[in-house]
């Protein structure tokens, strides 16, 4: 009984192209912080409700903790997507012509290059957050989104297919803050497209509904 605890996952991600092992080490620590905070919040909230009511004098604190769930949960989960869609040793860069992801991008954006211009453009947006390519599981359409912090802008029910952290901590040891475009280029040279394609829904072979 009690609250389900999350365990921080381990990621084997050495020798990325243009993203140092030092950056990753620091980033893993930050990620572990989100796992810890998610667990802590869940435990505290469970404590408030364990007598099957929320007392009036507890309500302010209960509300504040509950509001923080979106930040901590998404901070945990988005980092897992991000680390998972990177490939140790680096990758081929853009997906090859036969790739399912490329086809999905073409169907949704007209061409892979247009999809990429949008995704990279979002990654360069001023502010602290994420660029995420989502798939709408009801029709297979891809769309790119800016997420402020970890929680504002995620689309309920959509599948994250490609997740890029553009908080400065993701690159500050390797690039200056103004050089975010160089980090984005490095990110692209490490994308594990096999993982991204596995995230696409199973009915991917079908054309996108009009
Ligand atoms: Fe991060």
GROMACS .gro file of C-alpha atoms and ligand atoms in nm:
model
  211
    1UNK     CA    1   0.000   0.000   0.000
    2UNK     CA    2   0.106   0.358  -0.033
    3UNK     CA    3   0.252   0.571  -0.302
    4UNK     CA    4   0.418   0.424  -0.605
    5UNK     CA    5   0.783   0.523  -0.607
    6UNK     CA    6   0.966   0.594  -0.929
    7UNK     CA    7   1.322   0.479  -0.979
    8UNK     CA    8   1.566   0.691  -1.173
    9UNK     CA    9   1.658   0.508  -1.492
   10UNK     CA   10   2.015   0.458  -1.610
   11UNK     CA   11   2.115   0.565  -1.959
   12UNK     CA   12   2.420   0.452  -2.150
   13UNK     CA   13   2.507   0.761  -2.352
   14UNK     CA   14   2.879   0.811  -2.384
   15UNK     CA   15   3.066   0.965  -2.679
   16UNK     CA   16   2.786   1.169  -2.825
   17UNK     CA   17   2.885   1.403  -3.105
   18UNK     CA   18   2.920   1.758  -2.973
   19UNK     CA   19   2.756   1.687  -2.636
   20UNK     CA   20   3.018   1.601  -2.376
   21UNK     CA   21   3.007   1.322  -2.121
   22UNK     CA   22   3.041   1.593  -1.852
   23UNK     CA   23   2.720   1.754  -1.976
   24UNK     CA   24   2.542   1.420  -1.963
   25UNK     CA   25   2.668   1.342  -1.616
   26UNK     CA   26   2.537   1.673  -1.489
   27UNK     CA   27   2.214   1.621  -1.679
   28UNK     CA   28   2.157   1.274  -1.530
   29UNK     CA   29   2.195   1.428  -1.183
   30UNK     CA   30   1.933   1.690  -1.265
   31UNK     CA   31   1.702   1.420  -1.396
   32UNK     CA   32   1.746   1.220  -1.074
   33UNK     CA   33   1.638   1.534  -0.889
   34UNK     CA   34   1.307   1.531  -1.077
   35UNK     CA   35   1.250   1.166  -0.991
   36UNK     CA   36   1.322   1.240  -0.625
   37UNK     CA   37   1.093   1.543  -0.618
   38UNK     CA   38   0.812   1.353  -0.791
   39UNK     CA   39   0.834   1.082  -0.526
   40UNK     CA   40   0.848   1.338  -0.248
   41UNK     CA   41   0.544   1.525  -0.373
   42UNK     CA   42   0.343   1.207  -0.414
   43UNK     CA   43   0.428   1.100  -0.061
   44UNK     CA   44   0.336   1.436   0.088
   45UNK     CA   45   0.008   1.451  -0.101
   46UNK     CA   46  -0.073   1.092  -0.002
   47UNK     CA   47  -0.014   1.198   0.356
   48UNK     CA   48  -0.269   1.479   0.325
   49UNK     CA   49  -0.540   1.251   0.187
   50UNK     CA   50  -0.474   0.937   0.389
   51UNK     CA   51  -0.767   1.004   0.620
   52UNK     CA   52  -0.988   1.032   0.309
   53UNK     CA   53  -1.039   1.406   0.342
   54UNK     CA   54  -0.845   1.727   0.293
   55UNK     CA   55  -0.880   1.948   0.598
   56UNK     CA   56  -0.956   2.314   0.537
   57UNK     CA   57  -0.641   2.427   0.719
   58UNK     CA   58  -0.430   2.201   0.496
   59UNK     CA   59  -0.587   2.314   0.175
   60UNK     CA   60  -0.338   2.585   0.078
   61UNK     CA   61  -0.037   2.360   0.118
   62UNK     CA   62  -0.214   2.066  -0.044
   63UNK     CA   63  -0.301   2.285  -0.344
   64UNK     CA   64   0.049   2.422  -0.382
   65UNK     CA   65   0.205   2.076  -0.376
   66UNK     CA   66  -0.051   1.946  -0.623
   67UNK     CA   67   0.020   2.233  -0.862
   68UNK     CA   68   0.386   2.133  -0.866
   69UNK     CA   69   0.310   1.782  -0.988
   70UNK     CA   70   0.294   1.889  -1.352
   71UNK     CA   71   0.640   2.044  -1.331
   72UNK     CA   72   0.810   1.754  -1.154
   73UNK     CA   73   0.637   1.470  -1.343
   74UNK     CA   74   0.704   1.626  -1.681
   75UNK     CA   75   1.060   1.709  -1.574
   76UNK     CA   76   1.111   1.340  -1.500
   77UNK     CA   77   0.931   1.194  -1.801
   78UNK     CA   78   1.057   1.437  -2.066
   79UNK     CA   79   1.417   1.372  -1.964
   80UNK     CA   80   1.358   1.000  -2.009
   81UNK     CA   81   1.222   1.060  -2.359
   82UNK     CA   82   1.515   1.290  -2.434
   83UNK     CA   83   1.789   1.054  -2.317
   84UNK     CA   84   1.614   0.762  -2.488
   85UNK     CA   85   1.607   0.940  -2.826
   86UNK     CA   86   1.985   0.994  -2.822
   87UNK     CA   87   2.225   0.730  -2.941
   88UNK     CA   88   2.554   0.651  -2.775
   89UNK     CA   89   2.842   0.724  -3.013
   90UNK     CA   90   2.623   0.947  -3.231
   91UNK     CA   91   2.399   0.864  -3.526
   92UNK     CA   92   2.361   0.922  -3.897
   93UNK     CA   93   2.207   1.268  -3.853
   94UNK     CA   94   1.895   1.310  -4.063
   95UNK     CA   95   1.689   0.992  -4.115
   96UNK     CA   96   1.740   0.807  -4.442
   97UNK     CA   97   1.496   0.830  -4.731
   98UNK     CA   98   1.311   0.511  -4.651
   99UNK     CA   99   1.260   0.589  -4.285
  100UNK     CA  100   0.908   0.582  -4.147
  101UNK     CA  101   0.971   0.901  -3.954
  102UNK     CA  102   1.070   1.083  -4.273
  103UNK     CA  103   0.754   0.959  -4.444
  104UNK     CA  104   0.543   1.074  -4.150
  105UNK     CA  105   0.709   1.416  -4.161
  106UNK     CA  106   0.648   1.440  -4.535
  107UNK     CA  107   0.282   1.350  -4.496
  108UNK     CA  108   0.230   1.607  -4.223
  109UNK     CA  109   0.452   1.893  -4.341
  110UNK     CA  110   0.498   1.842  -4.715
  111UNK     CA  111   0.868   1.762  -4.675
  112UNK     CA  112   1.119   1.653  -4.414
  113UNK     CA  113   1.304   1.983  -4.458
  114UNK     CA  114   0.993   2.182  -4.372
  115UNK     CA  115   0.934   1.963  -4.068
  116UNK     CA  116   1.296   2.015  -3.962
  117UNK     CA  117   1.287   2.393  -4.017
  118UNK     CA  118   0.986   2.407  -3.786
  119UNK     CA  119   1.136   2.180  -3.519
  120UNK     CA  120   1.472   2.361  -3.521
  121UNK     CA  121   1.293   2.697  -3.523
  122UNK     CA  122   1.101   2.598  -3.211
  123UNK     CA  123   1.426   2.482  -3.051
  124UNK     CA  124   1.570   2.830  -3.102
  125UNK     CA  125   1.277   3.008  -2.940
  126UNK     CA  126   1.373   3.237  -2.655
  127UNK     CA  127   1.286   3.096  -2.319
  128UNK     CA  128   1.335   2.791  -2.105
  129UNK     CA  129   1.179   2.470  -2.227
  130UNK     CA  130   1.160   2.195  -2.484
  131UNK     CA  131   1.095   2.134  -2.852
  132UNK     CA  132   0.879   1.826  -2.900
  133UNK     CA  133   0.752   1.655  -3.212
  134UNK     CA  134   0.426   1.484  -3.124
  135UNK     CA  135   0.213   1.237  -3.311
  136UNK     CA  136  -0.162   1.264  -3.289
  137UNK     CA  137  -0.251   0.898  -3.231
  138UNK     CA  138  -0.600   0.940  -3.378
  139UNK     CA  139  -0.478   1.029  -3.729
  140UNK     CA  140  -0.098   0.981  -3.728
  141UNK     CA  141  -0.027   1.350  -3.795
  142UNK     CA  142   0.298   1.494  -3.660
  143UNK     CA  143   0.311   1.841  -3.509
  144UNK     CA  144   0.590   2.034  -3.338
  145UNK     CA  145   0.540   2.218  -3.012
  146UNK     CA  146   0.718   2.454  -2.775
  147UNK     CA  147   0.691   2.351  -2.411
  148UNK     CA  148   0.756   2.621  -2.152
  149UNK     CA  149   0.948   2.481  -1.850
  150UNK     CA  150   0.832   2.118  -1.854
  151UNK     CA  151   0.458   2.141  -1.840
  152UNK     CA  152   0.306   2.423  -2.041
  153UNK     CA  153   0.222   2.330  -2.397
  154UNK     CA  154   0.219   1.950  -2.382
  155UNK     CA  155  -0.081   1.809  -2.569
  156UNK     CA  156  -0.286   1.554  -2.374
  157UNK     CA  157  -0.291   1.212  -2.536
  158UNK     CA  158  -0.037   1.291  -2.808
  159UNK     CA  159   0.272   1.068  -2.840
  160UNK     CA  160   0.606   1.240  -2.793
  161UNK     CA  161   0.813   1.115  -3.088
  162UNK     CA  162   1.122   1.336  -3.075
  163UNK     CA  163   1.204   1.531  -2.760
  164UNK     CA  164   1.476   1.797  -2.743
  165UNK     CA  165   1.578   1.968  -2.419
  166UNK     CA  166   1.670   2.330  -2.484
  167UNK     CA  167   1.715   2.439  -2.125
  168UNK     CA  168   2.063   2.592  -2.101
  169UNK     CA  169   2.180   2.316  -1.869
  170UNK     CA  170   2.153   2.080  -2.167
  171UNK     CA  171   2.449   2.251  -2.339
  172UNK     CA  172   2.606   2.522  -2.121
  173UNK     CA  173   2.924   2.319  -2.054
  174UNK     CA  174   2.975   2.276  -2.430
  175UNK     CA  175   2.832   2.594  -2.586
  176UNK     CA  176   2.766   2.955  -2.493
  177UNK     CA  177   2.402   3.048  -2.430
  178UNK     CA  178   2.394   3.238  -2.761
  179UNK     CA  179   2.522   2.927  -2.942
  180UNK     CA  180   2.208   2.721  -2.888
  181UNK     CA  181   2.189   2.657  -3.267
  182UNK     CA  182   2.521   2.469  -3.244
  183UNK     CA  183   2.380   2.250  -2.969
  184UNK     CA  184   2.070   2.182  -3.180
  185UNK     CA  185   2.295   2.077  -3.467
  186UNK     CA  186   2.483   1.847  -3.229
  187UNK     CA  187   2.153   1.708  -3.101
  188UNK     CA  188   2.053   1.616  -3.457
  189UNK     CA  189   2.376   1.425  -3.509
  190UNK     CA  190   2.288   1.198  -3.217
  191UNK     CA  191   1.918   1.120  -3.272
  192UNK     CA  192   1.824   0.755  -3.244
  193UNK     CA  193   1.564   0.739  -3.522
  194UNK     CA  194   1.484   0.375  -3.448
  195UNK     CA  195   1.359   0.477  -3.107
  196UNK     CA  196   1.157   0.766  -3.253
  197UNK     CA  197   0.994   0.533  -3.504
  198UNK     CA  198   0.905   0.283  -3.235
  199UNK     CA  199   0.714   0.561  -3.063
  200UNK     CA  200   0.491   0.612  -3.365
  201UNK     CA  201   0.156   0.442  -3.330
  202UNK     CA  202   0.113   0.099  -3.482
  203UNK     CA  203  -0.129   0.206  -3.755
  204UNK     CA  204   0.150   0.415  -3.906
  205UNK     CA  205   0.127   0.232  -4.238
  206UNK     CA  206  -0.212   0.396  -4.296
  207UNK     CA  207  -0.217   0.732  -4.470
  208UNK     CA  208  -0.305   1.028  -4.252
  209UNK     CA  209  -0.678   1.093  -4.243
  210UNK     CA  210  -0.784   1.414  -4.414
  211LIG    FE1  211   1.724   1.896  -1.890
   0.00000   0.00000   0.00000
